[in-house]
Coordinates of C-alpha atoms in Angstrom, one line a residue:
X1 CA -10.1 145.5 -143.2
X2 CA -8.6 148.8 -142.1
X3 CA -11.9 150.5 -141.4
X4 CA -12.9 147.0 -139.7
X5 CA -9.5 146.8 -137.2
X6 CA -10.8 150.8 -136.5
X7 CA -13.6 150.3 -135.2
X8 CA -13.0 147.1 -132.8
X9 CA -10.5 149.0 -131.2
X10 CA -12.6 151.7 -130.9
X11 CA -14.8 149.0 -129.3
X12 CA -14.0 148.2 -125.6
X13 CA -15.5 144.3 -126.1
X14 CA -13.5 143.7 -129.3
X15 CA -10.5 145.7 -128.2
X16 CA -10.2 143.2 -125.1
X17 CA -11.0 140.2 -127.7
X18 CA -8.2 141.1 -129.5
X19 CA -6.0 141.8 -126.7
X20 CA -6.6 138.5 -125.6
X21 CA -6.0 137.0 -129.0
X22 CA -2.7 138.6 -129.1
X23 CA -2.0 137.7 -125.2
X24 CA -2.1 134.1 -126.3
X25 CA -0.2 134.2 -129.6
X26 CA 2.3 136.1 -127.8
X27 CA 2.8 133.7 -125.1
X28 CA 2.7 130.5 -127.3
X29 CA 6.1 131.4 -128.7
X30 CA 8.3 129.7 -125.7
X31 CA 5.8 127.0 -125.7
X32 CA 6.1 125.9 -129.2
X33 CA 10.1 126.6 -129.1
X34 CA 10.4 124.1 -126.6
X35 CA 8.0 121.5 -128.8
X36 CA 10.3 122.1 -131.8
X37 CA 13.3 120.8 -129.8
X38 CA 14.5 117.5 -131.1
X39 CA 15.9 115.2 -128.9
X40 CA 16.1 118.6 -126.3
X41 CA 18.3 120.7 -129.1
X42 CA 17.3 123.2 -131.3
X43 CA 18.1 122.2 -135.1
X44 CA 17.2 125.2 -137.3
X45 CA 18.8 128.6 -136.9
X46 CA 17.1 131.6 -135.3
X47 CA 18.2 133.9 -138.5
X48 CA 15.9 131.1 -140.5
X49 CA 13.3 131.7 -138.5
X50 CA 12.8 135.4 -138.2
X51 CA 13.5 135.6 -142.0
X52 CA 10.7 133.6 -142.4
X53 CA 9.0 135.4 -140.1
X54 CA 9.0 138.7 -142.0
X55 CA 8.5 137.2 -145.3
X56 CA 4.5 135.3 -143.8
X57 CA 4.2 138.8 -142.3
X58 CA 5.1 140.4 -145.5
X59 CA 2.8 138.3 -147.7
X60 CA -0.3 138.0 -145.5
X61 CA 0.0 142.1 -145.6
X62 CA 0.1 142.0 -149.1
X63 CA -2.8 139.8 -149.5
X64 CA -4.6 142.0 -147.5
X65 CA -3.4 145.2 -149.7
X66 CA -4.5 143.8 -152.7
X67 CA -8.3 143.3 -151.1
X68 CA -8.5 146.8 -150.6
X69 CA -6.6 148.3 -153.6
X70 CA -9.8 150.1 -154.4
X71 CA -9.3 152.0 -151.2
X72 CA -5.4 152.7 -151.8
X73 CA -4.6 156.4 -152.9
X74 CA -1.4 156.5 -155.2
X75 CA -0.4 159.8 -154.0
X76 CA 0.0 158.6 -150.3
X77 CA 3.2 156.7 -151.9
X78 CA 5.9 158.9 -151.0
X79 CA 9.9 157.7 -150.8
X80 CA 10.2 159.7 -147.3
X81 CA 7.7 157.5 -146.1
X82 CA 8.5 153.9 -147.5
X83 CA 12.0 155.1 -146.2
X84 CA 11.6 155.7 -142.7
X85 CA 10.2 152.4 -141.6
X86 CA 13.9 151.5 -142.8
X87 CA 15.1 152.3 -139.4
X88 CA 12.8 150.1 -137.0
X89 CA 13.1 147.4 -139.2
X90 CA 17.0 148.3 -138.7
X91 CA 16.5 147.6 -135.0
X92 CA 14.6 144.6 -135.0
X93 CA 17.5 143.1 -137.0
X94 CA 20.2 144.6 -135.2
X95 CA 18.5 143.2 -131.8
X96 CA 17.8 140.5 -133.2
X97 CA 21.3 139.5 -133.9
X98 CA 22.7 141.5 -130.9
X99 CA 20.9 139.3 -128.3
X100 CA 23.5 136.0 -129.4
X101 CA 26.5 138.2 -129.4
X102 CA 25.2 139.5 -125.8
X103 CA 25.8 135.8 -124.7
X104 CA 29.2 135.9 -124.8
X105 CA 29.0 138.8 -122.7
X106 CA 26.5 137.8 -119.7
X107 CA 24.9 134.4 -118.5
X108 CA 21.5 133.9 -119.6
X109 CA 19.6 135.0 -116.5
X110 CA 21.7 138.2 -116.1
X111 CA 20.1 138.7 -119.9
X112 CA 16.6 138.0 -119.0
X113 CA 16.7 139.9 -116.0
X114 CA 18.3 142.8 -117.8
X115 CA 16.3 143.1 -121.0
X116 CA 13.4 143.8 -119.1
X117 CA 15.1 147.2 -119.0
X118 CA 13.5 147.9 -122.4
X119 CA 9.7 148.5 -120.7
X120 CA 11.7 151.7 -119.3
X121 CA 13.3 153.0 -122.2
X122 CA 9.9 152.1 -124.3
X123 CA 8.0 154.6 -121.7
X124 CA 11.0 157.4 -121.5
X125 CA 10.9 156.8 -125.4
X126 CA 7.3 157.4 -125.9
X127 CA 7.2 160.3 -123.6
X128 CA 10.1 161.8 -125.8
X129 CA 9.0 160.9 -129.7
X130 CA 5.3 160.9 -129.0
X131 CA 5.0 163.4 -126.6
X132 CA 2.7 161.8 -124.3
X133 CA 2.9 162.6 -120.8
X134 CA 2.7 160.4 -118.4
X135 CA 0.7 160.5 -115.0
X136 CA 2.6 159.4 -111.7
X137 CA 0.1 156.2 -111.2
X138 CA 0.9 155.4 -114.8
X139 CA 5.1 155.2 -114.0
X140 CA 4.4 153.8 -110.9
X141 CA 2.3 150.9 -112.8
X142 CA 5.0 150.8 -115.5
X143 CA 7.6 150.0 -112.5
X144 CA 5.8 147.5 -111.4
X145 CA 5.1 146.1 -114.4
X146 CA 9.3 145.8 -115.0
X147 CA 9.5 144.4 -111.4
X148 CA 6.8 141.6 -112.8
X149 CA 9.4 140.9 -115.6
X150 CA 12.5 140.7 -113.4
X151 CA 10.3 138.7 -110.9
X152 CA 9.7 136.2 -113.8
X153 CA 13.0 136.0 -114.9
X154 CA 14.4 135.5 -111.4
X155 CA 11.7 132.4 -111.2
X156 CA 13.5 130.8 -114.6
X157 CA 17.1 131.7 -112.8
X158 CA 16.0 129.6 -109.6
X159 CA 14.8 126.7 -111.9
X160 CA 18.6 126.2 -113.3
X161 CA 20.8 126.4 -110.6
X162 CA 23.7 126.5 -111.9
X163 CA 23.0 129.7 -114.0
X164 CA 23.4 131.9 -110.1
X165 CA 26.8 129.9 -109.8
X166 CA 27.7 131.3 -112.8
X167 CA 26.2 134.1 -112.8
X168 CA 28.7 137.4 -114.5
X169 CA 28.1 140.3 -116.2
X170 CA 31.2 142.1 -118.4
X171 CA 31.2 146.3 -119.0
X172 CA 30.7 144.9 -122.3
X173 CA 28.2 142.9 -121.7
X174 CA 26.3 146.0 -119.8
X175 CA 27.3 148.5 -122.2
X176 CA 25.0 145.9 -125.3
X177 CA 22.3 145.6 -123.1
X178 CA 22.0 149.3 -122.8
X179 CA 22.1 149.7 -126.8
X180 CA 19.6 146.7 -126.9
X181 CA 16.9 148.3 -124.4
X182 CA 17.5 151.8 -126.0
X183 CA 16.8 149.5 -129.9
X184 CA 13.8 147.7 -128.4
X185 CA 12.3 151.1 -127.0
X186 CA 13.3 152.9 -130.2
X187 CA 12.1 150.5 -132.7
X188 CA 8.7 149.7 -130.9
X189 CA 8.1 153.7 -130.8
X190 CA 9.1 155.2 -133.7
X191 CA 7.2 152.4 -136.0
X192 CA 4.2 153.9 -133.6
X193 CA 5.5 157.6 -134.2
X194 CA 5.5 156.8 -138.6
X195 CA 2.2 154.5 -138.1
X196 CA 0.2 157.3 -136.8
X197 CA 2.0 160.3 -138.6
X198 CA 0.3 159.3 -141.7
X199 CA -3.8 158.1 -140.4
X200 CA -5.4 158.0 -143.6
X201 CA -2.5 155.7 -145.1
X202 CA -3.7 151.9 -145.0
X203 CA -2.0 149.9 -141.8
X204 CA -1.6 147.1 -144.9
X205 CA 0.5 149.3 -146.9
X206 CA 2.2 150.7 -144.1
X207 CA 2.7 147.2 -142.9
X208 CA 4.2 146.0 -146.1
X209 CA 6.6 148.9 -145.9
X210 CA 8.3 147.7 -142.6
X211 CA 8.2 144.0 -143.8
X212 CA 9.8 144.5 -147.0
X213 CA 12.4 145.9 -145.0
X214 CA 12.9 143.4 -142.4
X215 CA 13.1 140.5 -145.5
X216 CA 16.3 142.6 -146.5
X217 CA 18.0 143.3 -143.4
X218 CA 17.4 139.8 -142.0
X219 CA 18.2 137.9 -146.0
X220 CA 21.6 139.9 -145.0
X221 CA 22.0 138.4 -141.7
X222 CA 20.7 134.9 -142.2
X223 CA 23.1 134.7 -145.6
X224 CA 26.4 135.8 -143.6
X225 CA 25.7 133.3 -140.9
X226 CA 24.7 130.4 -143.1
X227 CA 26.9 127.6 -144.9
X228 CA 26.3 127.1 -148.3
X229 CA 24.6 123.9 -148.7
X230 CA 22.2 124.7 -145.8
X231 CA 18.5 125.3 -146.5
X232 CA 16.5 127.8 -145.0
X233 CA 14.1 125.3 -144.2
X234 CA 16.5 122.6 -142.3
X235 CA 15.6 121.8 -138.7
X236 CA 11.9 122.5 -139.2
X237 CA 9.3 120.4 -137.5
X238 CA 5.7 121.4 -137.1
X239 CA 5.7 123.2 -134.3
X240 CA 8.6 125.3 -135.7
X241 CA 5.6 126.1 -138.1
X242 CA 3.2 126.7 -135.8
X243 CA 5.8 129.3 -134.5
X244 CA 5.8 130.8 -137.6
X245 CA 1.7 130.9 -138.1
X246 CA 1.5 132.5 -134.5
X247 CA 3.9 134.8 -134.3
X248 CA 2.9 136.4 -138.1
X249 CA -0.5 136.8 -136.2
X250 CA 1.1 138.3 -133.3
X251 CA 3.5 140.8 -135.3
X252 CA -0.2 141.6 -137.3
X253 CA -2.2 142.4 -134.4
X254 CA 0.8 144.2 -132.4
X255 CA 1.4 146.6 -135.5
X256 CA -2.8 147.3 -135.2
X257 CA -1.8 147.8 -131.2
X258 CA 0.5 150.8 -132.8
X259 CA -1.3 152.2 -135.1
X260 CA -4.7 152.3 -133.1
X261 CA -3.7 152.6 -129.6
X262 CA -0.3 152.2 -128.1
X263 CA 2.7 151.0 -127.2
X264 CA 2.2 151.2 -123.4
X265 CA -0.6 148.7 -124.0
X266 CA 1.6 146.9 -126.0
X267 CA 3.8 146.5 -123.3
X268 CA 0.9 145.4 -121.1
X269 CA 0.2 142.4 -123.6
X270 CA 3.8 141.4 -123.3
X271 CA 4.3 141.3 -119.6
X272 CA 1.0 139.7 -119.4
X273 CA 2.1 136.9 -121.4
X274 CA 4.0 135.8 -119.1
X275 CA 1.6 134.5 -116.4
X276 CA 0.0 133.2 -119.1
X277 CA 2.9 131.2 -121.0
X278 CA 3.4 129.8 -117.3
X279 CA -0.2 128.2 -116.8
X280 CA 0.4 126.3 -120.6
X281 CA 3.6 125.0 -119.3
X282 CA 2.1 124.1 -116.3
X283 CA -0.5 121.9 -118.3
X284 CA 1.8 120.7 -121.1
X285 CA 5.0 120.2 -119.1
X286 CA 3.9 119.6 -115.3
X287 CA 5.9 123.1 -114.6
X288 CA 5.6 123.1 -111.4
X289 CA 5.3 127.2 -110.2
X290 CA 6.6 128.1 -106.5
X291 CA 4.9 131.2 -105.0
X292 CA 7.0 133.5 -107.3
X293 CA 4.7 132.9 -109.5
X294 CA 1.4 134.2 -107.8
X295 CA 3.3 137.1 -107.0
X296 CA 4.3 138.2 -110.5
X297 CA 0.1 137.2 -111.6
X298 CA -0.6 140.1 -108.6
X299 CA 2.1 142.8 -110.2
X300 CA 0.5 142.5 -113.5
X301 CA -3.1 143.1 -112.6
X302 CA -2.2 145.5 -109.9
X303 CA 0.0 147.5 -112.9
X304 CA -3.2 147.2 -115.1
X305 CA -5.7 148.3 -112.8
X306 CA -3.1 151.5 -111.8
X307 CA -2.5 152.4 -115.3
X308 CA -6.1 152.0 -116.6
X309 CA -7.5 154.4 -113.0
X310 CA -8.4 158.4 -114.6
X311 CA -6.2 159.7 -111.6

């Protein structure tokens, strides 16, 4: 598997084909959130969910370990380096529970608008802990690539209008979406930094690392917020499942993303979800795009063309 996820990346066909792939998982997850709405209300808790999350990651990883435990060497087991994906799986739980205490702080727009922050702090992060530089045309397509985000969110802020009536933003409120950017950029990063410090280590062992950590940190969380006599499970539909199923293949792919190219491409695949989760909503929900739209399509293939020129 390892040497097989090599060499399609190393492949410019497959690497697109799995781009694509991950494109499409990616942008499924707002689609099938809505679908797992009953009666227009979500019924099971977000903590459930990502726990559940990391535990199909978790086990899919494992499965794929135990394939290729002939090709496992012992001696690439070392405590420093199960350790240190302690700390990006510390993030992702930390953001993950500091984007409903932002709420309080912020109306939803100002949030979506705002978190789009974190493709800056992922480049400035990347050029810091990776020590890649970055060409001019390649911040410039990185700026417009945020702009695409913002656009996007401004689209979803003009669908609800009474979100810009209400629209407020505390120092708090700014001061957690600073820490939440600078956690997103951070976490996304330095799982790269530890993915690629170690090349000859499996990406399923490495995988299993990150996930065994995320189970614990997000058991802690869901178990604080959850009553007693509530099941993980309660709320769940099937498309709450099919969340699951594609989002385990997203978080699969993405952690290839890391280890065998990038996370400016990763960042790419994100944004350019978002035309994308707009066209299925289009044909599932009769969304209805104004020319917003068009013009956020045009910022992410003009940011991809810019970044991909050998200027």
């Amino acid at each position: 598997m390892a040497k097989f996820m090599k060499s399609a990346f190393q492949n410019p066909l497959s690497f697109y084909g799995i781009l694509l792939i991950e494109v499409l998982a990616y942008s499924s997850y707002g689609v099938f959130i809505n679908l797992s709405r009953v009666n227009g209300i979500i019924m099971y808790k977000s903590s459930s969910l990502v726990l559940l999350l990391e535990i199909i990651k978790f086990t899919i990883s494992f499965m794929i370990l135990w394939s290729e435990k002939n090709k496992l060497n012992y001696k690439q087991i070392k405590f420093r380096s199960v350790i240190s994906f302690s700390l990006p799986a510390l993030c992702y739980g930390i953001n993950n529970n500091l984007a409903v205490y932002m709420q309080d702080h912020m109306d939803p727009s100002t949030f979506q608008v705002l978190c789009n922050l974190k493709i800056v702090s992922t480049a400035v992060l990347y050029r810091l802990i990776m020590n890649r530089k970055l060409k001019f045309v390649q911040w410039l397509s990185l700026t417009l690539l945020t702009l695409a985000g913002m656009l996007n969110s401004y689209i979803g802020m003009k669908d609800k209008p009474q979100s810009l009536n209400d629209v407020y933003l505390t120092p708090v409120g700014l001061s957690l979406t600073l820490v939440y950017c600078f956690l997103s950029g951070l976490a996304g990063v330095y799982t790269e930094y530890i993915l690629k410090k170690e090349p000859m280590t499996l990406l399923s062992l490495q995988n299993c690392y990150l996930y065994i950590f995320g189970i614990l940190f997000n058991f802690t969380f869901w178990y604080t917020q959850t009553a007693e006599d509530e099941s993980l499970f309660q709320g769940f539909t099937l498309y709450t499942w099919l969340v699951l199923l594609t989002q385990a293949a997203s978080g699969l792919i993405m952690s290839a993303v890391m280890k065998y190219s990038s996370n400016i491409v990763r960042l790419f695949v994100i944004t350019s979800a978002i035309p994308v989760a707009t066209i299925i909503s289009i044909v599932l929900f009769n969304f209805q795009p104004g020319l917003e739209f068009y013009a956020v399509i045009i910022l992410v293939v003009v940011s991809i063309v810019l970044y991909s020129l050998k200027l």
